[in-house]
Coordinates of N, CA, C and O in Angstrom, one line a residue:
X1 N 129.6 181.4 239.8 CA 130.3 182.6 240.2 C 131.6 182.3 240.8 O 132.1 183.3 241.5
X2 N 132.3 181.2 240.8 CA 133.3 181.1 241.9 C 134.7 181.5 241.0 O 135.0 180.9 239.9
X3 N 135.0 182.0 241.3 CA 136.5 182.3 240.8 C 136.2 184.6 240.4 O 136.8 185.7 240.4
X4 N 134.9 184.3 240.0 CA 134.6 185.7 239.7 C 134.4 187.1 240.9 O 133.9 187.0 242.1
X5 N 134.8 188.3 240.2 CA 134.6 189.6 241.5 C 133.1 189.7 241.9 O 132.5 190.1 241.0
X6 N 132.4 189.5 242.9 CA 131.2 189.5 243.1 C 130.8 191.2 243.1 O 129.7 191.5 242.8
X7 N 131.7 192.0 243.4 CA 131.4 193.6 243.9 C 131.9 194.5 242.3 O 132.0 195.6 241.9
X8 N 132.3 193.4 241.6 CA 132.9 194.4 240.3 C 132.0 195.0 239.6 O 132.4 195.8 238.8
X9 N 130.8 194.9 239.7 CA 129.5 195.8 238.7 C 129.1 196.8 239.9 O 127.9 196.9 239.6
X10 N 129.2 197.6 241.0 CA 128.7 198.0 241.9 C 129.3 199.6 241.9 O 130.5 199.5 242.3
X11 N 128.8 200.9 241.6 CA 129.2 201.6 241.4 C 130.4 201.8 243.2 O 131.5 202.3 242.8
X12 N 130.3 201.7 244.1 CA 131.7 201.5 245.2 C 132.9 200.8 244.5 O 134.0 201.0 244.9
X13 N 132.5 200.0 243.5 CA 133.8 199.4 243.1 C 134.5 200.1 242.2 O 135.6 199.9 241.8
X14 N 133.5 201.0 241.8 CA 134.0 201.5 240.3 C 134.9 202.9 241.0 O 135.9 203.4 240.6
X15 N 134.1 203.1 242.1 CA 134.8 204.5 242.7 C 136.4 204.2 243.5 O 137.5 204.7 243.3
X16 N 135.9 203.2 244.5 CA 137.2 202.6 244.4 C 138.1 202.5 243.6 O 138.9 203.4 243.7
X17 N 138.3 201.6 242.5 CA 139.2 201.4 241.8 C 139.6 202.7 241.1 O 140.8 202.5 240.7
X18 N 139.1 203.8 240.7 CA 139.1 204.7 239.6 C 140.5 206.0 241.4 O 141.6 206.6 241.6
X19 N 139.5 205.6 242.0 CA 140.2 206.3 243.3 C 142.0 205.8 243.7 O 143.0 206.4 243.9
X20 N 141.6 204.2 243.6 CA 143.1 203.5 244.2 C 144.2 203.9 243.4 O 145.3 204.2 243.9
X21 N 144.1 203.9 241.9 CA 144.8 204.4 240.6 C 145.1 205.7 240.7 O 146.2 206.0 240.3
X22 N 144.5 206.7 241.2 CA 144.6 208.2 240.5 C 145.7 208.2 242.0 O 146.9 208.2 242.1
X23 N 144.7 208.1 243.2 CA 145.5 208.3 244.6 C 147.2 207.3 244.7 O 147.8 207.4 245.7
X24 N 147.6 206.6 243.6 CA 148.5 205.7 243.3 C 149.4 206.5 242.7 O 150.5 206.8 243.1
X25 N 149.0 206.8 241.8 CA 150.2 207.4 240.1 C 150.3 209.1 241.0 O 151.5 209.5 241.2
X26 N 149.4 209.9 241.3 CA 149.5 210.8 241.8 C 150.6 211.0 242.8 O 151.5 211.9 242.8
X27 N 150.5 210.0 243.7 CA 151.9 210.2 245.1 C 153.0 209.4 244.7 O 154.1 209.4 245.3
X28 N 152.6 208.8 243.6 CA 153.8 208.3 243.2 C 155.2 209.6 242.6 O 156.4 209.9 242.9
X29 N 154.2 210.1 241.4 CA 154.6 211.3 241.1 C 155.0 212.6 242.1 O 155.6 213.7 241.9
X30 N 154.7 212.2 242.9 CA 155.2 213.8 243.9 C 156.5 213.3 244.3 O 157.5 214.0 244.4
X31 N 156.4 211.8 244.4 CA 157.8 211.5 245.7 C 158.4 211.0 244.7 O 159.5 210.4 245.1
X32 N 158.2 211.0 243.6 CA 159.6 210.8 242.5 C 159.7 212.3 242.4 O 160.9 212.5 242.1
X33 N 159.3 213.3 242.4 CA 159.6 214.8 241.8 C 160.7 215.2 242.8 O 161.8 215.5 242.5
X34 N 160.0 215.1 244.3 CA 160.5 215.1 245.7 C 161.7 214.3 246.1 O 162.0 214.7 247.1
X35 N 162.6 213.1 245.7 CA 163.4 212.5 245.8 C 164.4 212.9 244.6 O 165.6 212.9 245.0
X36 N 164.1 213.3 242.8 CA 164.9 213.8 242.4 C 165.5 215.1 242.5 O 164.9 216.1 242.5
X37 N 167.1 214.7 242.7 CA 167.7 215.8 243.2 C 168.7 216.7 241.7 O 169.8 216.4 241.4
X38 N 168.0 217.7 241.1 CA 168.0 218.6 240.8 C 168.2 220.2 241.1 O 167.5 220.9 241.8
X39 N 169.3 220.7 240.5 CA 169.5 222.1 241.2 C 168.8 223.0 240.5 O 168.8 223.2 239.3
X40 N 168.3 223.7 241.4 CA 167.2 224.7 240.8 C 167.4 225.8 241.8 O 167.6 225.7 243.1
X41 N 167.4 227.1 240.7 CA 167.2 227.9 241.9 C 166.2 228.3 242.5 O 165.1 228.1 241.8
X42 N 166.1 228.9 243.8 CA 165.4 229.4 244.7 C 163.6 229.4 244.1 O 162.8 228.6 244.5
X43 N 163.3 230.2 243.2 CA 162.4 230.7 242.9 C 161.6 229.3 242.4 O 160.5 229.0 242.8
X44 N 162.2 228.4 241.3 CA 161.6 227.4 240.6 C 161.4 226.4 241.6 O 160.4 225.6 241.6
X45 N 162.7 226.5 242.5 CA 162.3 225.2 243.5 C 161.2 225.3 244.6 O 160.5 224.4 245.1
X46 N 161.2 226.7 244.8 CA 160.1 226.9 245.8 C 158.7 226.7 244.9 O 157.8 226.1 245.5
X47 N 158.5 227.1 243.8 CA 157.4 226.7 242.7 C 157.2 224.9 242.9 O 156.2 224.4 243.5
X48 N 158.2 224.2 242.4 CA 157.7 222.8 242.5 C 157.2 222.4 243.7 O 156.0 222.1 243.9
X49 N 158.3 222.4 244.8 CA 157.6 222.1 245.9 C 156.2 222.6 246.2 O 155.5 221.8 246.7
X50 N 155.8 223.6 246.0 CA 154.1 224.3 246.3 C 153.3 223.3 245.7 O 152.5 222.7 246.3
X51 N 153.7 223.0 243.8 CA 153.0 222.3 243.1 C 152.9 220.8 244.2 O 152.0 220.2 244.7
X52 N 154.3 220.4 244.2 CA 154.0 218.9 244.7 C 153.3 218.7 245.7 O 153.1 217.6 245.9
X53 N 152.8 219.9 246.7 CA 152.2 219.7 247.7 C 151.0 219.9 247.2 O 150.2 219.2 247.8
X54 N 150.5 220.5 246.4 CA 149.1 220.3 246.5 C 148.6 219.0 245.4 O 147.5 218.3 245.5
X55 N 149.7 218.8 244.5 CA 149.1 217.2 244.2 C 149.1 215.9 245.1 O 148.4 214.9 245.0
X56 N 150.2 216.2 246.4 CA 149.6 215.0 247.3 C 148.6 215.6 248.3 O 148.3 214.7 249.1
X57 N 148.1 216.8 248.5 CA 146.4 216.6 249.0 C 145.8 215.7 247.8 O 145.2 214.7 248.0
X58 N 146.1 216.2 246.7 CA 145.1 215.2 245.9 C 145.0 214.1 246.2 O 144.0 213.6 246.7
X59 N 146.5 213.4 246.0 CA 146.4 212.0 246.3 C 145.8 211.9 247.5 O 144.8 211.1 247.5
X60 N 146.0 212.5 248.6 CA 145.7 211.9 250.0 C 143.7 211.7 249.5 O 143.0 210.7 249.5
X61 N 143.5 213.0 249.3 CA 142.2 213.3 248.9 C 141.2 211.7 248.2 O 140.3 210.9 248.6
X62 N 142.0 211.7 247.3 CA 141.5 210.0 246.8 C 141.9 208.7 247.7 O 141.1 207.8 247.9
X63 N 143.1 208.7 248.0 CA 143.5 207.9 249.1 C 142.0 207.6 250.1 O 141.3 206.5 250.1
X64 N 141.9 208.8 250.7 CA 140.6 208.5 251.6 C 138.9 208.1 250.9 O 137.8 207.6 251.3
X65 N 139.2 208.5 250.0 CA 137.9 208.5 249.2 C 138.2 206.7 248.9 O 137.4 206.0 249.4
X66 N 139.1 206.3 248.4 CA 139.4 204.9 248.4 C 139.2 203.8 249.5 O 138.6 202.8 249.3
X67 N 139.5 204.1 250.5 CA 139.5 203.4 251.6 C 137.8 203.6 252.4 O 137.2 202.8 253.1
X68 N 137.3 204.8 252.1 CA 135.7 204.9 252.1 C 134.8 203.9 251.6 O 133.9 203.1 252.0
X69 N 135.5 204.3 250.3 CA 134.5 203.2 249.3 C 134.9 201.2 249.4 O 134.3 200.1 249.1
X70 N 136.1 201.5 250.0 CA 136.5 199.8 250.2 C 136.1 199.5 251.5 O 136.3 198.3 251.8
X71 N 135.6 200.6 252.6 CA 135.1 199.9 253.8 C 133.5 199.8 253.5 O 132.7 199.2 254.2
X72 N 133.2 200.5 252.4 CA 131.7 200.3 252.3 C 131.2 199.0 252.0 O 130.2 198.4 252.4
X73 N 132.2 198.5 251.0 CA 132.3 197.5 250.2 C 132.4 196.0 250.9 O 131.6 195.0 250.6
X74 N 133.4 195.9 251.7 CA 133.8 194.6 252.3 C 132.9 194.8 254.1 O 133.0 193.8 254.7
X75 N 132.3 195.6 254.6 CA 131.2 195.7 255.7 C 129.7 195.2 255.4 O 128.8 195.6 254.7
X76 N 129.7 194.3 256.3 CA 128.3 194.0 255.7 C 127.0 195.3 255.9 O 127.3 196.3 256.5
X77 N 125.9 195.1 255.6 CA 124.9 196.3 255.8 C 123.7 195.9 256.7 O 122.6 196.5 257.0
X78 N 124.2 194.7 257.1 CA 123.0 194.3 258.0 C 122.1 195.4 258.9 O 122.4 196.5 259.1
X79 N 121.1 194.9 259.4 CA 120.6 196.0 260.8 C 121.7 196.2 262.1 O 122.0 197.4 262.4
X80 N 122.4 195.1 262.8 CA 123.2 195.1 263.5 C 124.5 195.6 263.3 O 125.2 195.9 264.3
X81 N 125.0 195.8 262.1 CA 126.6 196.3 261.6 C 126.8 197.8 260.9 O 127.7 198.3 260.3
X82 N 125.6 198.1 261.4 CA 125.4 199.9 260.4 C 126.3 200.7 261.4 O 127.0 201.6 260.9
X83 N 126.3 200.6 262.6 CA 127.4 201.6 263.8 C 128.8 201.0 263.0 O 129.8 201.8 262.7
X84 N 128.9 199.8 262.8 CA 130.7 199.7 262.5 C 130.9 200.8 261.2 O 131.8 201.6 261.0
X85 N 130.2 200.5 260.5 CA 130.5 202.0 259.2 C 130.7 203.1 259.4 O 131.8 203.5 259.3
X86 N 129.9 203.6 259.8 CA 129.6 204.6 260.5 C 130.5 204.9 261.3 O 130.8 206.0 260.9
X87 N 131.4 204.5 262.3 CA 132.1 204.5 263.4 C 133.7 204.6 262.6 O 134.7 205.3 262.9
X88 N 133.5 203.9 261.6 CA 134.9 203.3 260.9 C 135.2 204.7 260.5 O 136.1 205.3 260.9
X89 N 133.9 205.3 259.3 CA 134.3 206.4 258.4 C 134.4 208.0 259.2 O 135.1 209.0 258.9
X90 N 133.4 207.8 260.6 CA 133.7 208.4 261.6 C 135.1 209.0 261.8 O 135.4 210.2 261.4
X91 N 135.9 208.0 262.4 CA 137.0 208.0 262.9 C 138.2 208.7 262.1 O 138.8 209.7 262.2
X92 N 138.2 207.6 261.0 CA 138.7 208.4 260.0 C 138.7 209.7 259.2 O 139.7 210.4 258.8
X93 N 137.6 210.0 259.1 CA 137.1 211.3 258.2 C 137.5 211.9 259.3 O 138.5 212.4 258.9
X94 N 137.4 212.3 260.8 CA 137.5 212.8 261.4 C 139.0 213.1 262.1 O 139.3 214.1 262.7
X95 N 139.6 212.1 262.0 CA 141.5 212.4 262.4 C 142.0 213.1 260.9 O 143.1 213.5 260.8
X96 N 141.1 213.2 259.8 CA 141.6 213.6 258.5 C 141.1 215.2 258.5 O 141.8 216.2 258.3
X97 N 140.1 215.1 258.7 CA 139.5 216.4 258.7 C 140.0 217.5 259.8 O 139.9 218.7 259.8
X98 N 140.8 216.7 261.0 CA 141.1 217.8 262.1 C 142.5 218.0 261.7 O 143.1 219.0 261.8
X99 N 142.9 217.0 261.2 CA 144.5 217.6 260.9 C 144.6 218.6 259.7 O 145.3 219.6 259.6
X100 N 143.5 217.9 258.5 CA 143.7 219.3 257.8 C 143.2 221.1 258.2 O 143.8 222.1 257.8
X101 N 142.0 221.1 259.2 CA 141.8 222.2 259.4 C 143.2 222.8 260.3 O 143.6 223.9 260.0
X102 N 143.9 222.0 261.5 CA 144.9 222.3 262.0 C 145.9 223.1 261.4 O 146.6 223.9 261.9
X103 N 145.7 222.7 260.1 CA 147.6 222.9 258.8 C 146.6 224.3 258.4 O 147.3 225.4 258.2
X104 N 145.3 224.3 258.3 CA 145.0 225.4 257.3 C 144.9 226.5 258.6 O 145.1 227.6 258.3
X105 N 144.7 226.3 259.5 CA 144.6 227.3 260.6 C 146.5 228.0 260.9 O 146.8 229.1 261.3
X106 N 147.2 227.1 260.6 CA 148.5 227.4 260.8 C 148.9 228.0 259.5 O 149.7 228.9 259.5
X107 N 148.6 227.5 258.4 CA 148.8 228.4 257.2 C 148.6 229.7 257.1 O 149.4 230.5 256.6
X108 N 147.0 230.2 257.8 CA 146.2 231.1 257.4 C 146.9 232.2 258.6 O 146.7 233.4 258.5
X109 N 147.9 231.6 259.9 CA 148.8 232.4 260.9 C 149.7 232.8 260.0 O 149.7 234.1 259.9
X110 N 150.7 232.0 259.1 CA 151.7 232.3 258.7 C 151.5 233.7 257.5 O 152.1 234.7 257.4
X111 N 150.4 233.0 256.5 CA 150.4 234.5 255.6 C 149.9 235.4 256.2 O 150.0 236.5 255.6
X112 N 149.3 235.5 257.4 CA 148.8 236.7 258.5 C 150.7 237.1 258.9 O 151.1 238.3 258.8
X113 N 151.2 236.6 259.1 CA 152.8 237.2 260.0 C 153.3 237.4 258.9 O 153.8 238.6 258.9
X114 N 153.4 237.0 257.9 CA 154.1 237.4 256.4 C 153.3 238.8 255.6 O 154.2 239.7 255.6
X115 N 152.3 239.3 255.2 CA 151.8 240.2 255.3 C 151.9 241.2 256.9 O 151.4 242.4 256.8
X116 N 152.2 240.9 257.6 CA 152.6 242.3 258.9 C 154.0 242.3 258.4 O 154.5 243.5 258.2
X117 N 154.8 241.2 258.2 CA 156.0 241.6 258.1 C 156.3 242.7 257.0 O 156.8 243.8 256.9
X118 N 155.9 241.8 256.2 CA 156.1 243.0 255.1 C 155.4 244.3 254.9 O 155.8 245.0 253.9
X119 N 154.2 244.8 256.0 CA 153.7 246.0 255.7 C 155.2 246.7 256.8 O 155.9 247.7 256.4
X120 N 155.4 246.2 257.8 CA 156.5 247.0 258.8 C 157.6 246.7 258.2 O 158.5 246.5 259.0
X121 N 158.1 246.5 257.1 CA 159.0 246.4 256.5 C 158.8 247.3 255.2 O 159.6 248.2 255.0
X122 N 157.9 247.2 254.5 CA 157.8 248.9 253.7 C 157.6 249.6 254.3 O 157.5 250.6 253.6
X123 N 157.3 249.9 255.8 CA 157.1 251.1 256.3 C 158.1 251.7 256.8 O 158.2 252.9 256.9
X124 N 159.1 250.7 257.3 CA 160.4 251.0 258.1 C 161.2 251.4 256.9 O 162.1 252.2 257.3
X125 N 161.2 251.2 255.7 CA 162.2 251.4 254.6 C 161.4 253.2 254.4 O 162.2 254.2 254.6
X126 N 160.3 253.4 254.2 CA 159.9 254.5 253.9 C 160.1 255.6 254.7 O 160.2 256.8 254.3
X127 N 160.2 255.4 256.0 CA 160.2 256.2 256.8 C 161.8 256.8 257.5 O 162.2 257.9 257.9
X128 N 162.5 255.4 257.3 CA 164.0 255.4 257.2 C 165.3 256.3 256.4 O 166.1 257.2 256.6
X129 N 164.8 255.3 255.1 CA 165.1 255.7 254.1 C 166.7 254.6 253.9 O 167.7 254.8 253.2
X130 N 166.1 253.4 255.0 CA 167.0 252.2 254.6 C 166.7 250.8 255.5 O 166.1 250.7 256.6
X131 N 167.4 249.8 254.7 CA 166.9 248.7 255.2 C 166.7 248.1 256.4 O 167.5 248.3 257.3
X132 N 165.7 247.3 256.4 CA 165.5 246.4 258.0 C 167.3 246.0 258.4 O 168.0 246.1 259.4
X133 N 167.5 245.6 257.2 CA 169.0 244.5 257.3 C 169.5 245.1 258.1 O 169.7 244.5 259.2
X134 N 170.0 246.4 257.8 CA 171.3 247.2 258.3 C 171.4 247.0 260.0 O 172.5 246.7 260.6
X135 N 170.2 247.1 260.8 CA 170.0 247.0 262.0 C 171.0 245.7 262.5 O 171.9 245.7 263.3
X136 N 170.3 244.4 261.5 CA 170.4 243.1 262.3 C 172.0 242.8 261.7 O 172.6 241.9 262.3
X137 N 172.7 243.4 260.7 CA 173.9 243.2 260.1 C 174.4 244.0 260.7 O 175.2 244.2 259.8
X138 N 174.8 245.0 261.9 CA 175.4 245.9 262.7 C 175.4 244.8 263.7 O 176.5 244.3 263.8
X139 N 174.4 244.2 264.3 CA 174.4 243.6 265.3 C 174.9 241.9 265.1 O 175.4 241.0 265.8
X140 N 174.6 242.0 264.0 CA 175.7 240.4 263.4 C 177.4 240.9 263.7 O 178.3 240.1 264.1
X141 N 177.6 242.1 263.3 CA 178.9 241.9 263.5 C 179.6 242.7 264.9 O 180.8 242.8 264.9
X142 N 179.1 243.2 265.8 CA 178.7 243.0 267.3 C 179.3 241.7 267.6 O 180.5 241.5 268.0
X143 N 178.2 240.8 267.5 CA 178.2 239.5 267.9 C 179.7 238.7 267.2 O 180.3 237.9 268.0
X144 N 180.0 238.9 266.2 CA 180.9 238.7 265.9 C 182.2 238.8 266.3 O 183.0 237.9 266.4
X145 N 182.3 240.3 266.7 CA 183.4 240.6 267.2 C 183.7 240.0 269.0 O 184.8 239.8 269.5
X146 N 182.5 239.9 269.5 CA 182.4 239.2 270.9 C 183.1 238.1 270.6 O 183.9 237.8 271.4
X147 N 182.9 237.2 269.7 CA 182.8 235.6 270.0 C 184.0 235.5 269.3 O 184.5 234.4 269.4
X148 N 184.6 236.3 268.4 CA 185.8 236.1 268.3 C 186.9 236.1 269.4 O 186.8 237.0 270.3
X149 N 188.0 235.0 269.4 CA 188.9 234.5 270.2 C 189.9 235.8 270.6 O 190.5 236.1 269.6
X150 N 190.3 236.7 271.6 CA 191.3 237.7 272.0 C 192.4 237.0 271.6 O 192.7 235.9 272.0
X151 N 193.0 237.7 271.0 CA 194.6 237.6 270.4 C 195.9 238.6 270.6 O 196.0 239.8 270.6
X152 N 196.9 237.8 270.9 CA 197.7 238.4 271.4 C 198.5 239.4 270.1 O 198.0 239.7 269.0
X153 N 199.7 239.9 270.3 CA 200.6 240.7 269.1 C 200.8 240.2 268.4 O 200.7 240.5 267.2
X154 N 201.5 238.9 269.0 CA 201.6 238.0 268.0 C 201.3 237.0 267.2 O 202.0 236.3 266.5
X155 N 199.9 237.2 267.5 CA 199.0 236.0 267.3 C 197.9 235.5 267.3 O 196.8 235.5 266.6
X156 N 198.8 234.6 268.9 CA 198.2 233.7 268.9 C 197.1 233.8 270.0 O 197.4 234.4 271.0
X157 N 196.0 233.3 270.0 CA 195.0 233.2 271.2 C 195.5 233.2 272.4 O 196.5 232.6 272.8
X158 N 194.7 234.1 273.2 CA 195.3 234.1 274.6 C 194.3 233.7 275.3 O 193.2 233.5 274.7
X159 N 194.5 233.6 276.4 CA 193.5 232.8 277.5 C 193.2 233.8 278.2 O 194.0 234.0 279.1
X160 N 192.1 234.8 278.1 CA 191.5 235.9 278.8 C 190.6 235.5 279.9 O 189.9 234.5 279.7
X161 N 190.6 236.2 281.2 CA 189.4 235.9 282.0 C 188.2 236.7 282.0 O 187.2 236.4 282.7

């Protein structure tokens, strides 16, 4: 056996390897999508980016599934070494699992504020009988006219107190 894979017939190797490849070509693919710079408008670009994010959960998805199956693999199973498994996949599955529920709890805020917005925003249009804008674009040019520099007759900026 010396030169040969001792773990290559063992269904962890097979999950492994089938995992390291997909979790490989997958993020590979996002951060070439993500790095080429292409002009697209608004609508298409916001399309890819949604797609490219949910194919690197995938990747990450196999990512971990990979490094599961390769700590299962290179840990021995003795009576004494069953907590380091355990502990290993612990740790991990668990800083993975808290950060994803974190993102989906902040997701699940955001389409909550995006749906109120937009019900008080058809409602203000209906009831009006004109746009949210007008308010904040009155007060854009307010602000405008403040921060513009005092000018004199002929000109030029003057030094006001």
């Amino acid at each position: 056996m010396k030169g040969k894979l001792m773990v290559s017939k063992t269904i962890a190797f097979k999950v492994f390897a089938i995992s390291n490849n997909i979790a490989l070509f997958t993020s590979l693919s996002t951060v070439i999508v993500l790095v080429t710079i292409i002009p697209f408008k608004r609508k298409p670009h916001m399309r890819l980016l949604s797609i490219a994010h949910k194919i690197m959960w995938v990747a990450i998805a196999f990512m971990a599934s990979g490094y599961v199956t390769a700590t299962w693999m290179i840990l021995p199973h003795s009576e004494g070494m069953q907590w380091l498994s355990v502990m290993l996949i612990a740790i991990g599955g668990g800083s993975l699992g808290t950060i994803f529920i974190g993102l989906s709890v902040m997701l699940v805020e955001r389409w909550m504020r995006k749906l109120k917005w937009k019900k008080t925003r058809k409602e203000g249009a209906n009831s009006y009988g004109k746009s949210q804008n007008s308010d904040v674009e009155g007060q854009n040019s307010r602000d405008r006219l403040l921060l513009t520099p005092a000018t004199t007759s002929s000109g030029k900026a003057c030094e006001c107190d």
